[in-house]
Structure formats: structure tokens, C-alpha cells
Short mmCIF file of C-alpha atoms and ligand atoms in Angstrom, two decimals:
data_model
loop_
_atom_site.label_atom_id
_atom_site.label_comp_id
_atom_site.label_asym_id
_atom_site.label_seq_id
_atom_site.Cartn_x
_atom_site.Cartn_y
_atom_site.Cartn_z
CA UNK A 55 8.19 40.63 67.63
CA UNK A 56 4.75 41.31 67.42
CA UNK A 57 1.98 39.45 65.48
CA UNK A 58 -1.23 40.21 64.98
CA UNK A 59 -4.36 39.13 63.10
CA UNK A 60 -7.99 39.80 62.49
CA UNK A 61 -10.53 37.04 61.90
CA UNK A 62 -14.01 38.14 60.54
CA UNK A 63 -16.74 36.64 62.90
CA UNK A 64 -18.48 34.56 60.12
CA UNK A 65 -20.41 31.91 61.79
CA UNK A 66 -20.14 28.15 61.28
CA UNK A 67 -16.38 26.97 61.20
CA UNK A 68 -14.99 24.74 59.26
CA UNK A 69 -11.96 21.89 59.25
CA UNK A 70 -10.75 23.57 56.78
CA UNK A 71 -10.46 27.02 58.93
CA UNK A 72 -8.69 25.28 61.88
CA UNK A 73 -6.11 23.62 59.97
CA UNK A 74 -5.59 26.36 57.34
CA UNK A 75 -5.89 29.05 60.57
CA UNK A 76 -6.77 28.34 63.60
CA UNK A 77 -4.51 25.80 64.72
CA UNK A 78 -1.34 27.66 63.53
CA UNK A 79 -2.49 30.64 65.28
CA UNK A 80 -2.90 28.79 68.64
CA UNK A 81 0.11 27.29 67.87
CA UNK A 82 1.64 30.28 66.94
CA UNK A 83 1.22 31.80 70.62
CA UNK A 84 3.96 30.53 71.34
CA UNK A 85 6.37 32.47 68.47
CA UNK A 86 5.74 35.84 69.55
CA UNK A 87 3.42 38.09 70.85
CA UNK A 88 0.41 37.01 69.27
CA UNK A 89 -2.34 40.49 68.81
CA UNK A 90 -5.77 39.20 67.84
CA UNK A 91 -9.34 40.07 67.52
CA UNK A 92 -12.43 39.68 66.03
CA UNK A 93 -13.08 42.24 63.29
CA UNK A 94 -16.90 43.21 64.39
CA UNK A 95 -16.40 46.62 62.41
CA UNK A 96 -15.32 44.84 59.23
CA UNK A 97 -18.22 42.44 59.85
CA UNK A 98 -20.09 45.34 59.48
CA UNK A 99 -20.20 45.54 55.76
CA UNK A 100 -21.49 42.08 54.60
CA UNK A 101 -23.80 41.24 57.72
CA UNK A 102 -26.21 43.97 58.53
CA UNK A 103 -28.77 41.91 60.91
CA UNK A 104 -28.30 42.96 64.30
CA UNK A 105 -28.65 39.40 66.24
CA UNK A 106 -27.40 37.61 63.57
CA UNK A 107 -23.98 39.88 64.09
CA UNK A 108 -24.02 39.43 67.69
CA UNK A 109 -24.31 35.60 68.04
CA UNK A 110 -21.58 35.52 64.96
CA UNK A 111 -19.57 37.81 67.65
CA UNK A 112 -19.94 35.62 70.46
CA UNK A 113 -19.68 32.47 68.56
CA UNK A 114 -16.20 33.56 67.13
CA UNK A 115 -14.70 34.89 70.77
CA UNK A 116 -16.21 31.60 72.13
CA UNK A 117 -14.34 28.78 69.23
CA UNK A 118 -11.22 30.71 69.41
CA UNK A 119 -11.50 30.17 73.24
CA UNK A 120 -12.28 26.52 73.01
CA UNK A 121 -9.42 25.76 70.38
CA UNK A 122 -6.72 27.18 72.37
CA UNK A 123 -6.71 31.11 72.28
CA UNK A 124 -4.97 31.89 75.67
CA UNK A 125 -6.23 35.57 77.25
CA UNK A 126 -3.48 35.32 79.70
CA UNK A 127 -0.78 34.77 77.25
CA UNK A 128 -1.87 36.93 74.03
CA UNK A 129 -4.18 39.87 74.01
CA UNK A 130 -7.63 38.93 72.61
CA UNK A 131 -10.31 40.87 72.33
CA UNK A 132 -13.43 42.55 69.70
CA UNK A 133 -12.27 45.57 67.66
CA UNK A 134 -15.30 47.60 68.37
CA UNK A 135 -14.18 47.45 72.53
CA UNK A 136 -11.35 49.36 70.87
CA UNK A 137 -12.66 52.71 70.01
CA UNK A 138 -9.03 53.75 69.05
CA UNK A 139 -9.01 52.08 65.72
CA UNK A 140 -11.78 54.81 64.14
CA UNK A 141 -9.92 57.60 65.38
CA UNK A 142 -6.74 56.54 63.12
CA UNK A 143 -8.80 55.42 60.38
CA UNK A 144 -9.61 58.52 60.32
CA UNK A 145 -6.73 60.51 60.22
CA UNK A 146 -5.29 57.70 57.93
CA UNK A 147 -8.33 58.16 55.20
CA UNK A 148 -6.20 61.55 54.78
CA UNK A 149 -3.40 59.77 53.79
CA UNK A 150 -5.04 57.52 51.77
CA UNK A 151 -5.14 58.07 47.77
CA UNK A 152 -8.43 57.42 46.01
CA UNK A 153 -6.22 55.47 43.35
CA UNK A 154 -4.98 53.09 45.89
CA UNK A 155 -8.40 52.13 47.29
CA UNK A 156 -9.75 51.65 43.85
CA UNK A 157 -6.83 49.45 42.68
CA UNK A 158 -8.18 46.61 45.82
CA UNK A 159 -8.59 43.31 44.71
CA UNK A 160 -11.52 42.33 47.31
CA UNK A 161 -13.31 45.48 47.19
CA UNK A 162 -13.87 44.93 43.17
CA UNK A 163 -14.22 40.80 43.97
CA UNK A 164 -17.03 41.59 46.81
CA UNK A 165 -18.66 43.89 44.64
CA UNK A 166 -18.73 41.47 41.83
CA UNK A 167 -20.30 38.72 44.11
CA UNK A 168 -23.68 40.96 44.72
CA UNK A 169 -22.37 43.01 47.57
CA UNK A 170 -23.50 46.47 48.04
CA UNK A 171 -20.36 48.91 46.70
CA UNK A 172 -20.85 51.45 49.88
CA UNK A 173 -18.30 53.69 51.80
CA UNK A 174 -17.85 51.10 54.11
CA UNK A 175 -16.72 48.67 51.83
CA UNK A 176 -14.46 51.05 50.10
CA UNK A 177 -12.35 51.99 52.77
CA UNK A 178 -12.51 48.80 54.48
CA UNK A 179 -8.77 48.74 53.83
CA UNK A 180 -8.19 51.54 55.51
CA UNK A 181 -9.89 50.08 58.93
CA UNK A 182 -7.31 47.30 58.52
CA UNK A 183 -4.55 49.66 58.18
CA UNK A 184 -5.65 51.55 61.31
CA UNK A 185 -5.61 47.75 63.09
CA UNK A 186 -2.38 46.90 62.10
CA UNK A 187 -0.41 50.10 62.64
CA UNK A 188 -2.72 51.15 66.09
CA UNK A 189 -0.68 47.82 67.38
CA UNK A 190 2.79 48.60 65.71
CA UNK A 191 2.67 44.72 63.98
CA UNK A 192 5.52 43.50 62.56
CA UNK A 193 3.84 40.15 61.18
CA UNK A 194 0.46 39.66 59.68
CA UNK A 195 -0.25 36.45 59.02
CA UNK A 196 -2.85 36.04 55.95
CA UNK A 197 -4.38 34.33 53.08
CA UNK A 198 -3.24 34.98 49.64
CA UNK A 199 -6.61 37.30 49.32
CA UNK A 200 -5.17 39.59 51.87
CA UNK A 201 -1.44 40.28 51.29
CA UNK A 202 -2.96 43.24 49.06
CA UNK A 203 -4.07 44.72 52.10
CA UNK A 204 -1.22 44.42 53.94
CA UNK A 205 0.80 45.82 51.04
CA UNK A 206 -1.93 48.67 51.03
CA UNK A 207 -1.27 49.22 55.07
CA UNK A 208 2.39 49.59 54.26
CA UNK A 209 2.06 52.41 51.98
CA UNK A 210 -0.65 54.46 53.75
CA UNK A 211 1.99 54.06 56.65
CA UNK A 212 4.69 55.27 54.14
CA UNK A 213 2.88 58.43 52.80
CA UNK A 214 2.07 59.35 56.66
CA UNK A 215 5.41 58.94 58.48
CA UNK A 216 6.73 61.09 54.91
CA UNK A 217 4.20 63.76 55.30
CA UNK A 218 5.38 63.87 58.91
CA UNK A 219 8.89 63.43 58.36
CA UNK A 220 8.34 60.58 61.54
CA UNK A 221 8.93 56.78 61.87
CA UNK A 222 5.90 56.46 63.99
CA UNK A 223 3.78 54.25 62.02
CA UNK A 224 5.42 50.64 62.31
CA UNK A 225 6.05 48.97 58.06
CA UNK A 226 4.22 45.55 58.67
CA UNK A 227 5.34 42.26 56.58
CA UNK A 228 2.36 39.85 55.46
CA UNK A 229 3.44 36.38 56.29
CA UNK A 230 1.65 33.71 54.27
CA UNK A 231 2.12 30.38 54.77
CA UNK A 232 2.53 28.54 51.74
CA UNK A 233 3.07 24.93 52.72
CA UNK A 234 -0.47 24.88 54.30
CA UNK A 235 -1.74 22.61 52.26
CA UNK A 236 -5.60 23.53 51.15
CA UNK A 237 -7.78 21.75 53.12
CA UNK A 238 -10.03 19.88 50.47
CA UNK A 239 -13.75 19.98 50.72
CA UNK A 240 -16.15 16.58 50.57
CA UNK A 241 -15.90 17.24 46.76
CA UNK A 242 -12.01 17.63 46.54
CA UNK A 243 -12.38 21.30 46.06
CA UNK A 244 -10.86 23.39 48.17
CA UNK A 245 -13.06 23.45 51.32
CA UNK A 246 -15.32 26.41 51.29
CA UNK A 247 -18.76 27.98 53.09
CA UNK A 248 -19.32 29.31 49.31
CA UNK A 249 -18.86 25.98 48.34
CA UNK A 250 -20.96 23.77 50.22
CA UNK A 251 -18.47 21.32 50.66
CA UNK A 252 -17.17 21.82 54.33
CA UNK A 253 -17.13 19.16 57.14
CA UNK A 254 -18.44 21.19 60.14
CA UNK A 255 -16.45 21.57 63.08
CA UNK A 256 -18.86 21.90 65.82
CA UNK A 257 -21.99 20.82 64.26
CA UNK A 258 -24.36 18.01 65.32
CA UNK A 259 -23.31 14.27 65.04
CA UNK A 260 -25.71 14.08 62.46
CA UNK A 261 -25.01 17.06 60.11
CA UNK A 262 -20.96 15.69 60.23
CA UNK A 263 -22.16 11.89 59.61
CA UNK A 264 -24.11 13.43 57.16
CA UNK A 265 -21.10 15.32 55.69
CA UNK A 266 -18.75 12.96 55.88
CA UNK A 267 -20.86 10.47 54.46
CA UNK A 268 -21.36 12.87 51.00
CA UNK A 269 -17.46 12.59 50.27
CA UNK A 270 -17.48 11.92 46.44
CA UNK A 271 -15.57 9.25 45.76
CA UNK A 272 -15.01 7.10 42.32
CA UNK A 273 -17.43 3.98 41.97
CA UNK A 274 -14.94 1.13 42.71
CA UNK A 275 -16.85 -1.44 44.51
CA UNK A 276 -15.88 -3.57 47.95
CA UNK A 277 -14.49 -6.39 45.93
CA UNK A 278 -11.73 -4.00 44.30
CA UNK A 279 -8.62 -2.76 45.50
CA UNK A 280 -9.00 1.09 46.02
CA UNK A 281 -6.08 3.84 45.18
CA UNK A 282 -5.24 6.25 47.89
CA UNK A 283 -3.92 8.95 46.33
CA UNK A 284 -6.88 10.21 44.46
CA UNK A 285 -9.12 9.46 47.17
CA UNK A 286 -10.56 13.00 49.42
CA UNK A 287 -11.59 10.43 52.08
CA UNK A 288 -7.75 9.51 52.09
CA UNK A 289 -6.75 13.24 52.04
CA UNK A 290 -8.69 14.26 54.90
CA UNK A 291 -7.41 11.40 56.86
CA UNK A 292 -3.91 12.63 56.67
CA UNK A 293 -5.34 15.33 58.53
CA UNK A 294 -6.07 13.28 61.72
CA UNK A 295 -4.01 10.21 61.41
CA UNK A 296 -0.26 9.41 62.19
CA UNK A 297 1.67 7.78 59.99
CA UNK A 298 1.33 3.99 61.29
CA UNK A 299 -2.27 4.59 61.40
CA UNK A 300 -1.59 5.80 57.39
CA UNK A 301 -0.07 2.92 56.56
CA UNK A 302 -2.68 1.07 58.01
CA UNK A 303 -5.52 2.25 56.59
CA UNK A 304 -3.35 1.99 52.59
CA UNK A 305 -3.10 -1.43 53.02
CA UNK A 306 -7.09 -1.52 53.89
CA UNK A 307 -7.05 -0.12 50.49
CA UNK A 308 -5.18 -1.99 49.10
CA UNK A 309 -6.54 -5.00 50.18
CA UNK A 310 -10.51 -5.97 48.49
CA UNK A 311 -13.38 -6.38 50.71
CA UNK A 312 -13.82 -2.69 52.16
CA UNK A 313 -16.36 0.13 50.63
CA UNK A 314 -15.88 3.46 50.71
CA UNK A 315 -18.41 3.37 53.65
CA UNK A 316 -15.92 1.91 55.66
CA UNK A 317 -13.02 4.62 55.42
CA UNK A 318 -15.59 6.91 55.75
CA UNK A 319 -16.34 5.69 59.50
CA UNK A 320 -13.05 6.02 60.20
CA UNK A 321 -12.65 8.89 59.00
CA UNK A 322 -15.71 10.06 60.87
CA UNK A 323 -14.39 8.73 64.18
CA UNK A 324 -11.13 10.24 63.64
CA UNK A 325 -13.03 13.76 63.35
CA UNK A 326 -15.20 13.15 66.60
CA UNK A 327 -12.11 12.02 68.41
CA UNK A 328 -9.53 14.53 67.55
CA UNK A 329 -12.75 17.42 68.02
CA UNK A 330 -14.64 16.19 71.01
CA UNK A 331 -12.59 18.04 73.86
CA UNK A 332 -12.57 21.08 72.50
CA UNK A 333 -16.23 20.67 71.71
CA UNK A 334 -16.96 19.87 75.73
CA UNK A 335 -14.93 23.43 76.81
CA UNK A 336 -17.28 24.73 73.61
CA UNK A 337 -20.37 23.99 75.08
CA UNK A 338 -19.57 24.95 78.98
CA UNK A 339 -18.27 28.73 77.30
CA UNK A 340 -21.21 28.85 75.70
CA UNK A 341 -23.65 28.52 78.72
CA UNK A 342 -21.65 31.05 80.81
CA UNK A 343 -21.60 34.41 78.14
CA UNK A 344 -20.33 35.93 81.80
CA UNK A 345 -17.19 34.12 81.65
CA UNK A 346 -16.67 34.73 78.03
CA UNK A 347 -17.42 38.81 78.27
CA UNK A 348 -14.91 38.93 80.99
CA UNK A 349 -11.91 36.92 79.35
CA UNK A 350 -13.27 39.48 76.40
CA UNK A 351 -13.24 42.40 78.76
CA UNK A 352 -10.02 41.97 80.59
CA UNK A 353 -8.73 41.58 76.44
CA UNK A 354 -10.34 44.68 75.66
CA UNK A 355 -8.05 46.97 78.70
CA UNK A 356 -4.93 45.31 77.48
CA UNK A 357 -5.36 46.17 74.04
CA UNK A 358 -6.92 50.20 75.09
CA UNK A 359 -3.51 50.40 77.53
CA UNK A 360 -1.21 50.15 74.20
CA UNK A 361 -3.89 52.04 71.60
CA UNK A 362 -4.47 55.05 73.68
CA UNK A 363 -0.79 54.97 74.25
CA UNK A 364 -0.07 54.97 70.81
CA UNK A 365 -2.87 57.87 69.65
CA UNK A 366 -1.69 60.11 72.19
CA UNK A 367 1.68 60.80 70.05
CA UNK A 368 -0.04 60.30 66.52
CA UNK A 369 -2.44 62.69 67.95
CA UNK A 370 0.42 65.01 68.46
CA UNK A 371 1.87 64.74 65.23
CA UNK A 372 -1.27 65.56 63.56
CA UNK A 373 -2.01 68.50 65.51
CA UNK A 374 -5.02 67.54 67.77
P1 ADP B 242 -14.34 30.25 53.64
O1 ADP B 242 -13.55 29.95 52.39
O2 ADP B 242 -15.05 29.05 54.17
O3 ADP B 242 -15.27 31.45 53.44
P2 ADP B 242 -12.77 32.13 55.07
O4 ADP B 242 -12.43 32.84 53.80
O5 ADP B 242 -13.70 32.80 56.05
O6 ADP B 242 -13.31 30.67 54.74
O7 ADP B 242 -11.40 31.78 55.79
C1 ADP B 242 -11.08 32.01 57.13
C2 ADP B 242 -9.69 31.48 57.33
O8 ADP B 242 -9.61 30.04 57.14
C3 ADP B 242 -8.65 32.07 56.37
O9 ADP B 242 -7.46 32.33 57.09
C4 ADP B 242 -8.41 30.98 55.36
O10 ADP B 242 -7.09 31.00 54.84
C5 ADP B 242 -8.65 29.71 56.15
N1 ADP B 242 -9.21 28.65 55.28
C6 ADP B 242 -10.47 28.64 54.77
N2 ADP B 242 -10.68 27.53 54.01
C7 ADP B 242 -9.53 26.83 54.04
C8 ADP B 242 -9.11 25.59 53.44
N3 ADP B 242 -9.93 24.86 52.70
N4 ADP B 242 -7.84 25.18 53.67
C9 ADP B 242 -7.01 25.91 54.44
N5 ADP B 242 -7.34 27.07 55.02
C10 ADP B 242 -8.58 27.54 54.84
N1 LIG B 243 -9.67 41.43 56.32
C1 LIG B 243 -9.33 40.25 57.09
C2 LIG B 243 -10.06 39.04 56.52
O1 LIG B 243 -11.07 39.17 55.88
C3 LIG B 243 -9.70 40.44 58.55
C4 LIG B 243 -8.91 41.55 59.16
C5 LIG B 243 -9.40 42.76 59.57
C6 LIG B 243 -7.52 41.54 59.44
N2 LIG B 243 -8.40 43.51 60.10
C7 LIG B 243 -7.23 42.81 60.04
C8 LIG B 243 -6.51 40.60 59.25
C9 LIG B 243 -5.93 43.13 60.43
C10 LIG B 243 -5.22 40.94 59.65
C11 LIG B 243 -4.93 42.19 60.23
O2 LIG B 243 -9.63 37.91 56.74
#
């Protein structure tokens, strides 16, 4: 079974991104085979400054390395190495109803938000199609906001293998996990770049302590006992902590004499604890760019070997 997912390279992670995504992908190497890359191309049509695109490039290959991503096991690499992917886009576009594109969710959302409505954004669905069928995927695991797209992939595969009478394009099935519990922001929102609320997951001591230190919390003072399970300091403990240390820290709750303050400290150390190795192989990938091109290199020919493979015969079906 194949799996495969794109991740947008948008900068500055969040806790909320590795438990919601990260982690289960990682994790998730070990289901199937796991198909991923950084979606440069779609990057394309909401950051249009050239070195702030490239370090955002880097950065993501370079977190996904330090959290786990293994080159050996899965194929990673950064769909613009992948030339492949515009020549199906292309030939998909044909297949591709103008009613369908303007039915997309996100393309009406983004252009709500401010962002330019261009060609690129338009069709952006269509690029994702051409990633998912180039690798014949059988699961695409997504957010909510992006099961329309895979729906959208399945029937631009549809109307092609029908014009073609053929089976060649692979149906993908979205998988969306629903148990993940949001990951709730310093504000008990759901945690969000848009929102301001995140708890950084690489960022300087001080910008976390300074994060974690905002939590909003109710005004209950050190003298009273404190309730649990309305508190987001609580919530992102759960996170971290096992259950004995979860009992502990209730009864700390429970019992008066501890602020807010204090949970927050633990919290705090619980972040830097559970964070701190990954943030060491971080920093060492991040001083050698020659490692990281290669890993992203050698990536790059696995993923060509099966794409070239693939547009050879849709190539052929077409006509060209
Ligand atoms: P943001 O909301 O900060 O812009 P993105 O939309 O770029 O984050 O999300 C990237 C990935 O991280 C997606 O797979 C998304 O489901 C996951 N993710 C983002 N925020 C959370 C959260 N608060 N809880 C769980 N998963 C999240
Ligand atoms: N559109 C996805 C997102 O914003 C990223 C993406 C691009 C993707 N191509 C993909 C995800 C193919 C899954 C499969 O999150």
C-alpha cells in the first residue's frame, strides 16, 4: 500500500503541527510505503519572495529530517526535483472541468483571505492531482480542508481513465484522522500561525518561555484549589506527560499553594525535554546544507525512477 503526502514548506512549526502531523507521519513509516515531499510548486502561489521560499524549502526538508523522516526507508524529496509532476498536470488540466475547479473550497477561502485569485491558484488542485496519481497513492492522509482535493483528484482520474477506456490512473482514498485531537493554542483555540497562539517548536528558549508563559488561564489565585479540566496549561500537558506524571500534577491542583506559574514551568520543561534531541540533530542539519541536499538528492532519483516510469505509458495513451 502506498501513502503519500505533501506538506507546504511554511516556515516556523508548531506543537500543534507535530502532533496533529508530523509525528503520525514519522510514525506512520512504518504502515506502508510512506511517499512524501515538500510542495515547493504549491508554495509557489502564496510566497512569491525568492529567499524567503528557499530558506522555507530548506527549513521544511531539514525539521522533517530532525523529527524522524527516514530517506532510507521512505522516499523524500522537493516536488520541483520532480519535473514529471507539470507534465501530467498538464495533460490532466484537459481533463479537468472548469465547474469542478470553481466548486473548490480553498481556492474561494484563499481568495477571500486577500490572496491574489491567479491561474496558479486556480488549478492548484490540479498540481495535487498530478502528485497523487504521478505516484499511484492509495492513501492520502489530510486535514479536513483537503479531503475536497482528494475527492477532486479522484474524479479528474475518473474522467481520464473513461476518456481512455484505461485503469491507469490509480482512485486515491483521503484518510483523515479524526481522533487527533486539536492541538489547542496558548488561548485554548485551536493552535494556529493565523492565530498567534502557537508554542514554537524550535524557537529560542526565550520566545517558548515567553509563549508558554502567555497561556490564558482563569484568575484563581495560589491559595485556591485549581480545576484541571478547563485548564489549556493542563491540556497541553497531556501532550507530554504519562499518566502517573498526570495524576501527579491533578493532585498539585488540587491541592492550594501552587500558581499557575508553577504548572507553567512544568509544562515548559516538559516541552524542552521531550524537544531537545531532535533540536541538537536540527541544528547539526542545518550547518551542513551538503548533507541535507544529498539525503534530498538521492530522494529526488527514487522518486524520478517511478515518475518517468509512470509518464512513459500515460504518455502513450495520450498520444505523445
Ligand atoms: P496552521 O494552522 O498553523 O497554518 P497548517 O495549516 O500549515 O497549520 O497545518 C499543517 C499541518 O499541521 C496540517 O496537517 C494540520 O492538520 C496540522 N495542524 C495544524 N495545526 C494543528 C493543531 N492545532 N492541532 C492538530 N494538528 C494541527
Ligand atoms: N495542499 C496540501 C496542503 O496544503 C499540500 C499538498 C500538495 C498535498 N500536494 C499534495 C497533500 C498531495 C497531499 C497530497 O496541505
Amino acid at each position: 500500500m502506498r501513502i503519500l503526502s505533501g506538506i507546504q514548506p511554511s516556515g516556523t512549526i508548531h506543537i500543534g503541527n507535530y502532533f496533529g502531523m508530523i509525528k503520525k507521519m514519522v510514525e506512520g513509516q512504518n504502515d506502508g510505503e510512506l511517499f512524501a515531499f515538500i510542495a515547493s510548486y504549491h508554495a509557489l502561489t502564496t510566497v512569491k519572495e525568492k529567499e524567503l521560499l528557499e530558506k522555507n524549502i530548506f527549513e521544511a526538508a531539514v525539521n522533517f529530517l530532525a523529527l524522524g523522516m527516514d530517506p532510507e526507508k521512505s522516499t523524500f524529496w522537493v516536488q520541483h526535483h520532480v519535473k514529471e509532476v507539470l507534465e501530467l498536470y498538464w495533460i490532466l488540466s484537459n481533463h479537468t472541468s472548469m465547474g469542478l475547479l470553481e466548486r473548490a473550497h480553498s481556492y474561494k477561502d484563499k481568495t477571500a483571505r486577500g490572496i491574489q485569485a491567479n491561474h496558479g491558484l486556480f488549478s492548484y488542485p490540479v498540481l495535487m492531482a498530478a502528485d497523487i496519481l504521478l505516484f499511484d497513492s492509495n492513501i492520502v492522509p489530510v486535514g479536513k480542508d483537503q479531503i475536497q482535493h482528494v475527492e477532486m483528484t479522484r474524479d479528474i482520474a475518473n474522467s481520464f481513465n473513461n476518456h481512455y477506456k484505461t485503469d491507469i490512473l490509480v482512485l486515491p482514498e483521503a484518510k483523515v484522522d479524526e481522533v487527533v485531537a486539536t492541538v489547542p493554542g496558548t488561548d485554548g483555540a485551536k493552535m494556529s500561525k493565523s492565530y498567534g497562539n502557537t508554542i514554537d517548536m524550535f524557537g529560542s528558549a526565550k520566545t517558548i518561555k515567553k509563549q508558554v508563559m502567555g497561556i490564558v488561564t482563569d484568575s484563581k489565585e495560589l491559595h485556591e484549589p485549581k480545576d484541571y479540566t478547563t485548564c489549556n496549561i493542563y491540556k497541553l500537558c497531556e501532550l507530554f506527560m504519562n499518566e502517573d506524571e498526570l495524576n501527579e500534577l491533578q493532585q498539585r491542583y488540587a491541592t492550594p499553594g501552587e500558581g499557575y506559574g508553577h504548572f507553567k514551568m512544568t509544562l515548559l520543561d516538559k516541552i524542552n525535554e521531550h524537544f531537545a534531541p531532535y533540536a541538537a540533530r536540527r541544528e547539526e542539519l542545518l550547518n551542513n546544507p551538503k548533507e541535507v541536499n544529498e539525503i534530498l538528492a538521492h530522494g529526488a532519483q527514487k522518486a524520478r525512477k517511478i515518475a518517468q516510469v509512470k509518464m512513459e505509458k500515460i504518455r502513450n495513451i495520450v498520444g505523445l
